[in-house]
Each structure stands twice: as C-alpha cells, then as structure tokens.
Coordinates of C-alpha atoms in Angstrom, one line a residue:
M1 CA 90.9 112.3 164.6
T2 CA 93.1 108.3 165.9
E3 CA 96.7 108.7 165.3
T4 CA 96.7 106.8 162.0
E5 CA 94.0 108.3 160.7
L6 CA 95.8 111.5 161.0
Y7 CA 98.5 110.1 159.7
K8 CA 96.6 108.8 156.3
L9 CA 94.9 112.4 156.0
W10 CA 99.0 113.5 155.9
C11 CA 99.5 111.9 153.4
E12 CA 96.8 111.9 151.5
N13 CA 97.2 116.1 151.9
A14 CA 100.6 117.1 152.1
E15 CA 102.1 117.2 148.7
E16 CA 103.5 120.5 148.3
D17 CA 107.1 119.4 151.0
P18 CA 108.8 116.1 148.8
D19 CA 110.7 115.9 152.3
L20 CA 107.4 115.4 153.9
Q21 CA 106.7 112.8 151.5
N22 CA 109.8 111.1 151.8
E23 CA 109.3 111.0 155.5
L24 CA 105.7 109.7 155.6
A25 CA 106.7 106.8 153.5
D26 CA 109.9 105.9 155.1
I27 CA 107.6 105.5 159.1
K28 CA 104.6 102.9 157.3
D29 CA 105.0 100.6 159.5
N30 CA 106.4 102.1 162.6
I31 CA 103.3 103.1 165.0
D32 CA 105.9 104.9 167.2
E33 CA 106.9 106.8 164.7
I34 CA 103.7 108.0 163.5
N35 CA 102.4 108.3 167.2
D36 CA 105.2 110.8 167.9
R37 CA 104.6 113.1 165.4
F38 CA 100.6 112.6 165.1
Y39 CA 99.2 112.7 169.7
R40 CA 99.1 116.2 169.5
D41 CA 98.9 119.3 167.9
L42 CA 102.8 121.4 168.2
E43 CA 102.4 123.6 171.2
F44 CA 101.8 127.9 170.8
G45 CA 102.9 129.4 173.5
T46 CA 104.1 133.0 174.3
G47 CA 106.7 131.3 172.7
G48 CA 105.0 130.9 169.4
L49 CA 106.3 127.6 168.0
R50 CA 109.3 125.3 168.2
G51 CA 109.9 121.4 167.5
V52 CA 111.7 119.3 165.3
I53 CA 111.5 120.0 161.6
G54 CA 109.5 117.1 159.2
A55 CA 105.9 115.6 159.1
G56 CA 103.0 116.0 161.3
C57 CA 101.2 117.6 163.3
N58 CA 103.5 117.9 165.8
R59 CA 106.9 118.2 163.7
M60 CA 107.1 122.1 162.0
N61 CA 106.6 122.2 158.3
I62 CA 104.7 124.7 156.0
Y63 CA 101.5 123.0 157.2
T64 CA 101.9 123.9 160.6
V65 CA 103.5 127.5 160.1
R66 CA 100.8 128.3 157.7
R67 CA 98.3 127.7 160.5
A68 CA 99.6 129.3 163.2
T69 CA 99.8 132.1 160.7
Q70 CA 96.3 131.6 160.0
G71 CA 95.4 132.1 163.4
F72 CA 97.9 135.1 164.1
A73 CA 97.0 136.8 161.2
D74 CA 92.5 136.3 162.4
Y75 CA 94.0 138.0 165.7
L76 CA 95.7 141.0 163.7
N77 CA 92.4 141.3 161.7
Q78 CA 90.2 141.3 164.8
E79 CA 92.2 143.7 166.6
Y80 CA 93.6 146.1 163.8
T81 CA 92.4 147.9 161.1
S82 CA 94.9 146.8 157.9
P83 CA 97.6 145.4 159.8
S84 CA 100.9 145.2 158.4
V85 CA 103.9 142.5 160.0
A86 CA 107.7 142.5 160.3
V87 CA 109.4 138.9 159.2
S88 CA 113.0 138.2 160.1
Y89 CA 114.8 134.8 159.3
D90 CA 117.6 132.9 160.8
S91 CA 120.3 130.3 158.9
R92 CA 118.7 127.2 160.4
I93 CA 116.8 124.7 158.4
K94 CA 114.3 125.8 156.3
S95 CA 113.8 129.0 158.1
D96 CA 113.7 131.6 154.9
V97 CA 111.2 128.5 153.5
F98 CA 108.6 128.7 156.7
S99 CA 109.1 132.8 156.8
K100 CA 107.7 133.0 152.8
A101 CA 105.4 130.8 153.7
A102 CA 104.1 133.0 156.7
A103 CA 104.7 135.5 154.6
E104 CA 102.5 134.1 152.3
V105 CA 99.8 133.8 154.3
L106 CA 99.3 137.4 155.4
A107 CA 99.9 138.5 152.2
A108 CA 96.4 136.5 151.4
N109 CA 94.9 137.7 155.1
G110 CA 95.1 141.5 153.5
I111 CA 97.9 142.2 156.1
K112 CA 100.6 143.6 154.5
V113 CA 104.4 141.7 155.0
Y114 CA 107.6 143.9 155.3
I115 CA 110.3 140.8 155.1
Y116 CA 113.8 140.8 155.1
P117 CA 116.1 140.7 152.0
Q118 CA 118.4 138.2 153.6
L119 CA 118.9 136.3 157.3
M120 CA 119.0 139.3 160.1
P121 CA 119.1 138.8 163.7
T122 CA 116.0 138.9 166.5
P123 CA 116.8 142.4 167.7
C124 CA 117.1 143.0 163.9
L125 CA 112.6 141.9 163.7
S126 CA 112.1 143.7 166.9
F127 CA 113.9 146.7 166.1
A128 CA 111.8 146.8 161.9
V129 CA 108.5 146.1 164.1
R130 CA 108.3 149.4 166.0
A131 CA 110.6 151.3 163.1
L132 CA 107.9 150.3 160.4
K133 CA 104.9 150.9 162.9
C134 CA 104.3 147.1 162.0
Q135 CA 100.7 145.7 164.9
G136 CA 103.0 142.5 164.3
G137 CA 106.4 140.8 163.9
I138 CA 107.4 136.5 163.0
M139 CA 110.8 136.2 163.5
V140 CA 111.4 132.1 162.8
T141 CA 114.2 130.5 164.6
A142 CA 114.4 128.1 167.2
S143 CA 117.3 130.3 168.7
H144 CA 119.7 127.7 170.3
N145 CA 118.2 124.7 169.3
P146 CA 120.2 121.4 167.7
A147 CA 120.0 121.1 164.0
K148 CA 116.3 118.8 164.0
Y149 CA 114.7 122.3 165.4
N150 CA 112.7 125.1 163.7
G151 CA 110.5 127.6 165.4
Y152 CA 108.8 130.7 165.1
K153 CA 108.4 133.3 167.1
V154 CA 105.5 135.6 167.2
Y155 CA 105.7 139.3 168.1
G156 CA 103.2 142.1 169.2
E157 CA 103.4 146.3 167.9
D158 CA 105.7 147.3 171.1
G159 CA 108.7 144.7 169.2
C160 CA 107.9 142.4 172.1
Q161 CA 106.5 138.6 172.2
I162 CA 103.2 138.4 171.9
T163 CA 101.4 139.0 175.2
L164 CA 99.9 136.0 177.3
R165 CA 96.7 137.4 176.5
G166 CA 97.2 137.4 173.0
A167 CA 98.9 133.9 172.8
E168 CA 95.3 133.0 174.6
I169 CA 93.5 134.5 171.6
I170 CA 96.2 133.1 168.6
L171 CA 95.9 129.2 169.8
S172 CA 92.4 129.3 170.3
K173 CA 92.1 131.2 166.3
I174 CA 94.2 128.3 165.6
N175 CA 93.0 125.1 166.9
S176 CA 89.9 125.7 165.0
L177 CA 91.8 125.6 161.6
D178 CA 91.5 122.7 160.0
M179 CA 95.4 122.1 158.8
F180 CA 94.6 122.2 155.3
T181 CA 91.6 123.7 154.2
G182 CA 91.3 126.6 156.7
V183 CA 94.2 128.4 155.8
K184 CA 94.4 131.2 153.1
H185 CA 98.0 131.2 151.5
G186 CA 99.0 133.2 148.5
V187 CA 102.0 132.8 145.8
F188 CA 104.7 134.8 147.8
D189 CA 106.2 136.3 144.0
E190 CA 102.9 136.9 142.7
E191 CA 102.3 139.3 146.2
M192 CA 105.2 140.8 146.2
A193 CA 104.3 142.2 142.8
K194 CA 101.0 143.2 144.1
G195 CA 102.6 145.3 146.6
N196 CA 101.1 143.3 149.3
I197 CA 104.6 141.6 150.1
S198 CA 107.8 143.9 149.8
Y199 CA 111.5 143.6 151.7
I200 CA 112.5 145.4 154.6
G201 CA 114.9 148.1 153.0
D202 CA 118.9 148.9 154.2
D203 CA 117.8 152.4 155.6
I204 CA 116.3 150.1 158.7
T205 CA 119.2 148.4 158.9
E206 CA 121.6 151.5 159.4
D207 CA 118.7 152.8 161.6
F208 CA 119.9 149.9 163.6
Y209 CA 123.0 150.2 163.4
R210 CA 122.5 153.6 164.9
H211 CA 120.9 152.9 167.8
V212 CA 123.4 150.0 168.8
L213 CA 126.2 152.7 168.9
A214 CA 124.2 155.4 170.4
E215 CA 124.4 153.1 173.7
G216 CA 128.2 152.8 173.9
I217 CA 129.7 154.8 177.1
N218 CA 133.8 154.4 176.2
T219 CA 133.6 154.1 172.6
D220 CA 136.5 156.3 171.8
L221 CA 138.7 154.3 174.0
C222 CA 138.7 151.1 171.4
A223 CA 140.0 152.0 168.5
S224 CA 143.3 152.6 170.8
S225 CA 143.1 150.4 173.2
G226 CA 144.3 147.5 171.6
L227 CA 142.0 144.9 171.7
K228 CA 142.2 141.1 170.3
V229 CA 138.9 139.0 169.1
V230 CA 138.8 135.8 167.9
Y231 CA 134.5 136.4 166.6
T232 CA 132.7 133.5 166.3
P233 CA 128.4 133.5 164.8
L234 CA 127.9 129.6 165.1
N235 CA 127.0 129.2 161.3
G236 CA 124.1 132.4 162.2
T237 CA 123.2 135.8 161.6
G238 CA 125.2 137.3 163.8
N239 CA 128.7 138.3 161.1
K240 CA 127.4 140.6 159.6
P241 CA 125.8 143.2 161.7
V242 CA 128.7 142.1 165.0
R243 CA 131.6 142.8 163.0
E244 CA 130.1 145.6 161.4
I245 CA 129.5 147.1 164.8
L246 CA 133.0 146.1 165.6
K247 CA 134.8 147.7 162.6
R248 CA 132.5 150.9 163.5
L249 CA 134.2 151.2 167.1
G250 CA 137.3 150.4 165.6
I251 CA 137.9 147.1 166.3
T252 CA 139.9 145.8 163.4
D253 CA 142.1 143.2 164.7
V254 CA 139.1 140.3 164.5
T255 CA 139.7 136.7 163.9
V256 CA 136.2 135.5 162.8
V257 CA 136.1 131.2 162.5
K258 CA 135.9 130.2 159.3
E259 CA 134.3 126.8 160.0
Q260 CA 131.3 128.5 161.7
E261 CA 131.4 132.1 159.3
E262 CA 128.9 131.4 156.7
P263 CA 124.8 130.8 157.6
N264 CA 124.6 126.6 157.9
G265 CA 121.7 125.1 159.2
N266 CA 124.0 121.9 159.9
F267 CA 125.5 122.9 162.3
T268 CA 128.4 120.4 161.8
T269 CA 131.0 122.1 163.5
C270 CA 128.9 122.7 166.8
P271 CA 125.8 120.5 166.9
Y272 CA 124.8 122.7 169.7
P273 CA 125.1 125.8 169.0
N274 CA 124.4 127.3 172.5
P275 CA 127.0 130.2 173.5
E276 CA 125.9 128.9 177.0
I277 CA 128.1 125.5 176.0
R278 CA 132.0 125.0 176.1
E279 CA 131.0 122.3 172.9
A280 CA 129.7 124.9 170.6
L281 CA 133.2 127.0 171.1
E282 CA 135.5 124.2 171.3
V283 CA 136.8 125.5 167.5
G284 CA 137.2 128.7 168.6
L285 CA 138.5 128.0 171.4
K286 CA 140.8 126.3 169.0
Y287 CA 142.4 129.9 167.5
C288 CA 142.0 131.3 170.9
R289 CA 145.4 128.7 171.6
E290 CA 147.2 130.4 168.7
I291 CA 146.1 133.6 168.3
K292 CA 146.3 134.6 171.9
P293 CA 143.6 136.7 172.2
D294 CA 142.1 139.2 174.8
L295 CA 138.5 137.9 174.2
L296 CA 136.8 135.2 172.2
L297 CA 133.0 136.2 171.3
A298 CA 130.7 133.6 170.5
T299 CA 126.3 134.6 169.3
D300 CA 123.6 132.1 168.6
P301 CA 122.0 131.5 165.2
D302 CA 119.3 134.1 165.4
C303 CA 121.7 136.3 167.4
D304 CA 119.9 137.6 170.1
R305 CA 122.3 135.6 172.8
V306 CA 126.4 136.4 173.3
G307 CA 129.1 133.7 175.0
I308 CA 132.3 134.5 175.8
A309 CA 135.4 132.8 176.7
V310 CA 138.7 135.2 178.5
P311 CA 142.6 133.9 178.5
D312 CA 143.2 132.7 182.0
G313 CA 146.5 131.5 182.6
D314 CA 147.5 129.1 179.8
D315 CA 144.1 128.2 178.4
Y316 CA 140.7 130.0 177.8
A317 CA 137.9 130.6 181.1
L318 CA 134.2 130.8 179.5
F319 CA 132.4 133.7 181.6
S320 CA 129.1 132.4 183.0
G321 CA 126.2 135.2 181.7
N322 CA 125.0 135.5 185.0
E323 CA 129.3 136.8 185.4
V324 CA 128.8 138.6 182.6
G325 CA 125.7 140.6 183.0
A326 CA 126.7 141.6 186.4
M327 CA 130.1 143.1 185.6
L328 CA 128.5 144.9 182.5
L329 CA 125.9 146.6 184.5
E330 CA 128.3 147.2 187.3
Y331 CA 130.1 149.1 184.6
I332 CA 127.2 150.8 182.7
C333 CA 126.1 151.9 186.6
E334 CA 130.8 153.2 187.3
Q335 CA 131.2 154.5 184.3
R336 CA 127.5 156.4 183.7
I337 CA 128.3 158.3 186.8
K338 CA 131.8 159.0 186.4
K339 CA 130.2 160.7 182.5
G340 CA 127.7 162.3 184.0
T341 CA 125.2 160.1 181.9
M342 CA 123.4 158.2 184.8
P343 CA 120.1 159.5 184.6
E344 CA 117.4 159.9 187.2
N345 CA 116.0 157.0 189.5
P346 CA 117.7 154.6 186.8
V347 CA 116.1 151.0 186.7
A348 CA 118.0 147.9 185.9
V349 CA 115.5 144.5 184.8
K350 CA 116.6 140.5 185.9
T351 CA 114.5 137.6 185.5
I352 CA 113.6 135.2 188.9
V353 CA 116.3 133.0 187.9
T354 CA 119.2 135.4 187.1
T355 CA 121.7 135.7 189.9
D356 CA 121.1 137.7 193.4
I357 CA 124.5 139.9 193.4
V358 CA 122.4 142.2 190.7
N359 CA 120.3 143.4 193.8
L360 CA 123.8 144.3 195.6
I361 CA 125.1 146.3 192.7
G362 CA 122.1 148.5 192.2
K363 CA 122.3 149.1 195.8
E364 CA 125.5 150.6 195.5
Y365 CA 125.0 152.3 192.4
G366 CA 121.5 153.5 193.6
V367 CA 119.9 151.6 191.2
E368 CA 116.0 150.1 190.9
I369 CA 116.0 146.3 190.5
I370 CA 113.6 145.0 188.6
E371 CA 112.1 141.7 188.9
V372 CA 110.1 139.8 186.1
L373 CA 109.3 136.2 185.2
T374 CA 112.4 134.0 182.9
G375 CA 111.4 135.5 179.6
F376 CA 113.1 138.4 177.9
K377 CA 109.5 139.7 176.7
F378 CA 108.8 140.8 179.9
I379 CA 112.2 142.7 180.6
G380 CA 111.0 144.7 177.2
E381 CA 107.4 144.8 178.7
Q382 CA 108.8 146.9 181.8
I383 CA 110.3 149.1 179.6
G384 CA 107.4 150.0 177.9
L385 CA 105.3 150.9 180.7
L386 CA 108.6 153.5 181.9
E387 CA 108.3 154.4 177.7
E388 CA 104.8 155.1 178.4
K389 CA 104.9 157.1 181.3
G390 CA 107.9 158.8 179.4
E391 CA 110.2 157.7 181.1
E392 CA 112.3 155.7 179.1
E393 CA 115.4 157.0 179.8
R394 CA 115.9 155.5 183.8
Y395 CA 115.9 151.7 181.9
I396 CA 120.3 151.3 181.7
F397 CA 120.1 147.5 181.5
G398 CA 118.6 144.1 181.7
F399 CA 119.7 140.8 181.1
E400 CA 118.7 137.2 182.0
E401 CA 120.9 133.8 183.4
S402 CA 121.3 132.7 179.7
Y403 CA 122.9 135.2 177.9
G404 CA 120.5 137.7 177.1
Y405 CA 121.5 141.1 177.4
L406 CA 120.1 144.7 176.1
S407 CA 121.2 148.3 177.3
G408 CA 118.5 150.0 175.5
G409 CA 114.8 150.9 174.3
Y410 CA 115.3 150.6 171.1
V411 CA 114.6 146.7 170.9
R412 CA 112.4 144.7 173.1
D413 CA 114.0 141.5 173.1
K414 CA 117.5 141.0 173.7
D415 CA 120.2 142.3 171.5
A416 CA 123.9 140.2 171.1
V417 CA 124.4 142.7 168.3
N418 CA 124.3 145.3 171.5
A419 CA 126.1 142.5 174.0
S420 CA 128.9 142.4 171.7
M421 CA 129.3 146.0 171.6
L422 CA 129.9 146.1 175.0
I423 CA 131.6 143.6 176.2
C424 CA 134.4 144.3 173.9
E425 CA 134.2 148.1 175.0
M426 CA 134.1 146.7 178.8
A427 CA 137.1 144.9 178.0
A428 CA 139.1 147.5 175.5
Y429 CA 138.2 150.2 179.0
Y430 CA 139.7 147.6 181.5
R431 CA 142.3 146.9 179.2
T432 CA 143.7 150.5 178.9
K433 CA 143.3 150.5 182.7
G434 CA 145.6 147.2 183.2
I435 CA 142.9 144.9 184.4
T436 CA 142.4 141.9 182.1
L437 CA 137.9 140.9 182.7
I438 CA 139.4 137.8 184.9
Q439 CA 140.3 140.0 187.3
A440 CA 137.7 142.6 186.7
R441 CA 135.1 139.3 187.8
E442 CA 137.6 138.4 191.2
N443 CA 137.3 141.8 191.8
M444 CA 133.1 141.9 191.2
Y445 CA 133.3 139.4 193.9
K446 CA 136.0 140.5 196.2
K447 CA 133.6 143.5 196.8
Y448 CA 129.9 141.7 196.8
G449 CA 130.4 138.1 197.9
V450 CA 130.7 134.2 195.4
F451 CA 126.9 133.8 193.8
L452 CA 127.8 130.5 192.0
Q453 CA 124.8 130.1 189.5
T454 CA 124.7 127.3 187.2
L455 CA 121.8 125.3 185.0
H456 CA 121.0 122.0 184.7
S457 CA 118.6 120.3 182.8
F458 CA 116.6 117.2 182.5
T459 CA 115.4 115.5 179.3
F460 CA 112.3 114.9 178.6
E461 CA 111.7 113.3 175.3
G462 CA 108.2 112.3 173.7
E463 CA 104.3 112.2 175.3
S464 CA 105.4 109.9 178.5
G465 CA 108.1 112.4 179.5
M466 CA 105.7 114.7 179.4
N467 CA 103.3 113.2 181.8
K468 CA 106.9 112.7 184.0
M469 CA 107.9 116.0 183.8
S470 CA 103.8 117.3 185.2
G471 CA 104.1 114.1 187.6
I472 CA 107.5 115.8 189.2
M473 CA 106.6 118.8 188.8
S474 CA 103.1 118.1 191.0
E475 CA 105.0 116.3 193.8
L476 CA 107.5 119.2 194.4
R477 CA 104.1 121.3 194.6
S478 CA 102.8 118.5 197.5
S479 CA 105.9 117.5 199.4
I480 CA 107.9 120.6 199.7
P481 CA 111.7 119.6 200.5
A482 CA 112.7 119.9 204.6
E483 CA 116.3 120.7 202.5
I484 CA 117.8 120.7 199.6
G485 CA 122.0 120.3 199.7
G486 CA 121.8 119.9 203.8
L487 CA 120.4 123.8 203.8
K488 CA 116.8 124.0 205.5
V489 CA 114.1 125.4 203.1
V490 CA 113.1 128.7 204.3
R491 CA 110.4 129.9 201.7
F492 CA 109.3 128.2 198.8
D493 CA 107.5 130.2 196.0
D494 CA 104.6 129.0 194.4
Y495 CA 103.9 130.8 191.1
Q496 CA 101.1 128.7 189.6
T497 CA 99.3 129.5 192.8
S498 CA 100.6 133.0 193.3
I499 CA 101.8 132.0 197.0
S500 CA 104.8 132.9 199.2
K501 CA 105.2 130.6 202.0
N502 CA 107.6 131.5 204.6
I503 CA 108.4 128.2 206.2
E504 CA 110.6 129.2 209.2
N505 CA 108.2 131.7 210.2
N506 CA 105.4 130.1 209.3
Y507 CA 103.6 132.4 207.5
D508 CA 101.8 132.8 203.7
T509 CA 102.0 136.2 200.9
V510 CA 100.9 136.2 197.6
L511 CA 102.9 136.8 194.5
T512 CA 102.0 139.5 192.3
L513 CA 103.9 138.1 189.2
P514 CA 101.9 137.2 186.7
K515 CA 101.1 133.2 187.0
S516 CA 103.7 130.6 185.8
N517 CA 105.4 127.3 186.3
V518 CA 107.8 128.1 188.3
L519 CA 108.6 127.3 192.1
A520 CA 111.5 127.9 194.0
F521 CA 112.7 126.6 197.0
F522 CA 114.9 130.2 198.9
L523 CA 117.4 128.4 201.5
E524 CA 119.3 128.8 204.7
G525 CA 122.4 131.6 204.0
G526 CA 121.5 133.3 200.5
S527 CA 121.2 129.9 198.2
K528 CA 118.7 129.2 196.2
A529 CA 117.0 126.3 193.7
I530 CA 114.4 127.4 191.2
V531 CA 112.5 124.3 188.7
R532 CA 110.2 125.6 185.7
P533 CA 109.5 123.0 182.6
S534 CA 111.3 124.7 179.7
G535 CA 108.4 127.1 177.4
T536 CA 109.8 125.5 174.1
E537 CA 111.7 122.2 174.9
P538 CA 110.7 119.3 176.3
K539 CA 112.8 119.6 179.6
I540 CA 112.6 120.4 183.2
K541 CA 115.4 123.5 184.0
T542 CA 116.7 123.8 187.3
Y543 CA 118.7 126.7 187.9
F544 CA 120.7 126.8 191.7
T545 CA 122.6 129.5 193.4
A546 CA 125.6 128.5 195.5
K547 CA 126.7 131.4 198.1
A548 CA 129.4 131.2 200.0
P549 CA 132.7 133.5 201.2
T550 CA 134.9 131.6 198.8
R551 CA 134.3 129.8 195.2
E552 CA 135.9 126.4 196.6
E553 CA 133.0 126.9 198.4
A554 CA 130.1 127.4 196.6
E555 CA 131.8 124.6 194.1
K556 CA 131.0 121.7 196.6
L557 CA 127.8 123.7 197.8
E558 CA 126.5 123.5 194.1
K559 CA 127.6 119.7 193.9
K560 CA 124.9 118.6 197.2
L561 CA 122.4 120.8 194.8
A562 CA 122.9 119.0 192.4
E563 CA 122.9 115.8 193.1
D564 CA 119.6 116.4 196.0
F565 CA 118.2 117.8 192.0
T566 CA 119.0 114.7 190.1
K567 CA 117.9 112.0 192.3
V568 CA 113.8 113.5 192.2
M569 CA 115.1 114.2 188.2
K570 CA 115.2 110.3 187.7

C-alpha cells in the first residue's frame, strides 16, 4: 500500500483512540506528515519497539503495540507450553494504556499475564520474570527519551531482553499480521475476572528489595556516616523504590526534588529526562546549591540508569557513567577482598564502548574482564552463562558507559535501585575516611592514568535521515581514515563483517562477538573512536576515548577527535 492508502485505512479503522482520530484529521492535507507516519512500520528489534507516540504504523499507539504483542504471543505459544508473561510500565504518556493493551492480547492468546498494579522500574520487571518463572516479559518505556516517545521492551525467560534469534522470529510473525484484523485481544477487566490476568503482589517487590540490599558491602556504615543526599526520580518510577532502599540503609537525610517527585510523562522541568546530561539535573542542582549535600542522585524514568553530581569547590560536578562505573568496580574489588568475600576467579563485564580503565582495574585486583556488545542484555547473558555452569557467584559487577550498573545476578538488566544503593554506600564509606568522591576519582586517575570518554550523538530524522545514516556507515567502512584527531589509526574493527584489521602490521583477525553494525578505530597511544547507529533512535552515536597523562591534555585531544567526526557527519 502507498502512504496515502495506509492513511485512509487508518482513518477508517483506528476508531478506539480519539487522540489518533484527531491527529489523523489534523494532517489530512499534509503529505509530509502523512508520509512520515506511514512510510514504514515502526521497527521491532532486540530492544523491542520505540518511537514517537501518535497515529500510523511508524508510531507508538495501541494498534502497533497490539500487533507487536500478537507476534510475541505467537512466538511464545510456538516455543512453550502454557507460557506466562510479566508486564510493567513507567510514567510516560499512555504507558498504562499500552501495558493493558499488551496484557489484553496476551490473555486472548491463552497466555497468563502478571502485571504490576502501579508503575514500576525496569529492573523490577526483569526480577518478576524470573521470580514468577515466566517465559517472557514486557516493559513499556522509552527509557530517557523526550516526552513525545514511548516504547516497549521484550524480555525472555532469563530476565534479559530478547535474544537476536527471538527478535528475528517475533519480527517475522509481526510482519505476517494485518494491523487491524490479525490481532486477538480481550477486555482487561474481563480477562482479570477470568483469572487470565493477575496483579503482581507486594511479596515480589519485597523480595526484590531483599536481593538489592544483599549486594551491600559496608551498609553498616551508612546510618552513622552523616551522608546528605538530594534525589530526583525525574518524574519516573524510581521515587518509591530508591527512597525505600536508602531508608533501609539508614540514610535518612534525603531531600527529594519536589518538581520531579511525582510521575509525569510530560517531564515539564526536564524535557530530556536523561541523567547523562546536565540539563536534566538543573532543578536538582539548584537544590544542591541551597542544601549543600554530599551527593545528587538522579534516576531516569524507568529507573534503570542513575547519574550523580558531587561538590566541587563552590559548585557541583557531574560524573560520567564511565567514571562512576570504574569507581564502583574498584570500590567493590577493594572492599570485598578486604572483607574476604571476593569469590575465586571473579568476573566483571563491560561493553565494547565502555572505558578501558576497567582492564587496568581488573589486572590490579585479579578480576577477569569480559567484553560484550553494546546493550545490557549481553551483560545479563554473561551472568546466565555463569549460572549454567554453577558459577554465578563469580560475577561481581557489570556496567556500560550510559549510566547502567548491576552488581548481582538477581536481575538481568541494569538496575538504578541497586546502583543508587552502591553509590551512596561508596560515598558514605569514603566520607568516613575523610575522602570526597572528587578526591576518590582523582586518586583513581593518578593510579591508572586519565581515560576521558565522551559520547557525541548526531540526529538524522525521517526517511532521508535513515538513508544518510546508512551512507555514513558505508563510507567509513570503505574508506578507513588514516588518522583521527591527529593520531594514526592503527587498528580497525568492523563488527558487522567480524573483521579486525591491524593496519600498523598489515594483518587481519576474526572478531568473535556477534555481528553488529559497529565500527571501532584504535588510535596510537591508546585512544579510540567507536561509531554505531542507535538501535532505538534516529541517531549515530560516536564514543571517544582520549587517553593522556593529564585531564587537560585528554580534554584537548577529545576536542580534536570530536571535530574530525563532526565533519564526517555533515
């Protein structure tokens, strides 16, 4: 069908949601707006669905959610006998509507549904899948995207996001379905009355808290440390669980940012609710300048990521995800060895775009560092592989540069509840030693050298943008630059072709990680540039590592790296 024909079809059939009908009427004579909504189906991948909320097959709405869920249901009924699914949702616009729509489809297909009675974080969904012995899970969230987005993450029975194989099978089933006639769905309250849908009980939440607290190392120091915290859930799901965990640790001097305390999918005070960026933390930082806490904590809307800011002279400095992750790893290693709780042959896991300072920390403490593709599901997969061998206790920590951390195997996704606890415990411990987090970071860099990692994203909206992204990746593959930022490219890894080219010594080796559209440029002196299209947004992401003896030198080098790549992206 053409975009215009699809538009007419939706006008005739998308009658259940008045918002969609109004939107379709508003764009009646706007060809560009019609084309953008109907030129493709919203892409389903290993991350599930993510897109702008609205009308059309290239938007998040009850019809695209139902169709995706029907494909997921067909997959589950093919793979399992009497499968069940756990469902949760965050504070985003229509998240509750989409979660119920998904539950209605699952129930109509004979699949038992367990759904949280209120919004809950992503890690709680991962936990529920395993605690309830489900065969799948659905988390309705768009993580840290702007308010106009929503999304839908799909999980397997291991509590990880769906595998590459699973995603491909689900996609093939989705593609065979008609948007309006190919989906079975019931009515939520009726399916609840029949027992096909049940609410997840408080016992599961309490068990989650118990597992989080079990990951503590020096929790006994927290109550008497005098630690002072400002916390913002950024209008998301973290408000209750994070505060509950801090309360149980004995950290009671916690000020919550009132403007961002309650769930609000419009994110009126943080238009881009991403704790990686300063803009999202500005309201919290205003509190900090008045209250003078030891630490600002900020969790994203689905509470799987956490960012921090700490006192630095007269102001507050934001730490990167790489810095927090590296500091947590060293803290865990040092303290577990000190307390005699370090397992034999310990393992930590990082993604390929995460700081290489981890390798030096691992060497210092005798920890094996496993490197995986971008995406926390690959970290969760490594925990599962250890579990299969009866060695799950070997896993001590995993993290990715985008503010996602996990120190235990009780969930298989990043967990900002766990990370908030660890960060506060680490800060409390250093406070009792008279060390600030700024000083602890500087001590780490003196010990291992400065690794400055930065992320630059380049946005390409619409159909033309997708084509531009594809062209840029092709050009970088076919014409490997001789140098970047004034440094020679000594090695080039293409994870799509699984070939690593050692340019300096002129030989190739095979990469063993799964194929992925990622390019890595290794530079002389240990610096690096990694390029990959986002799997959930119309962006190309570039990750730079500037390695230098001092921070000043690293910042100058990073600027050169960024300038070179900005030219390529135009």
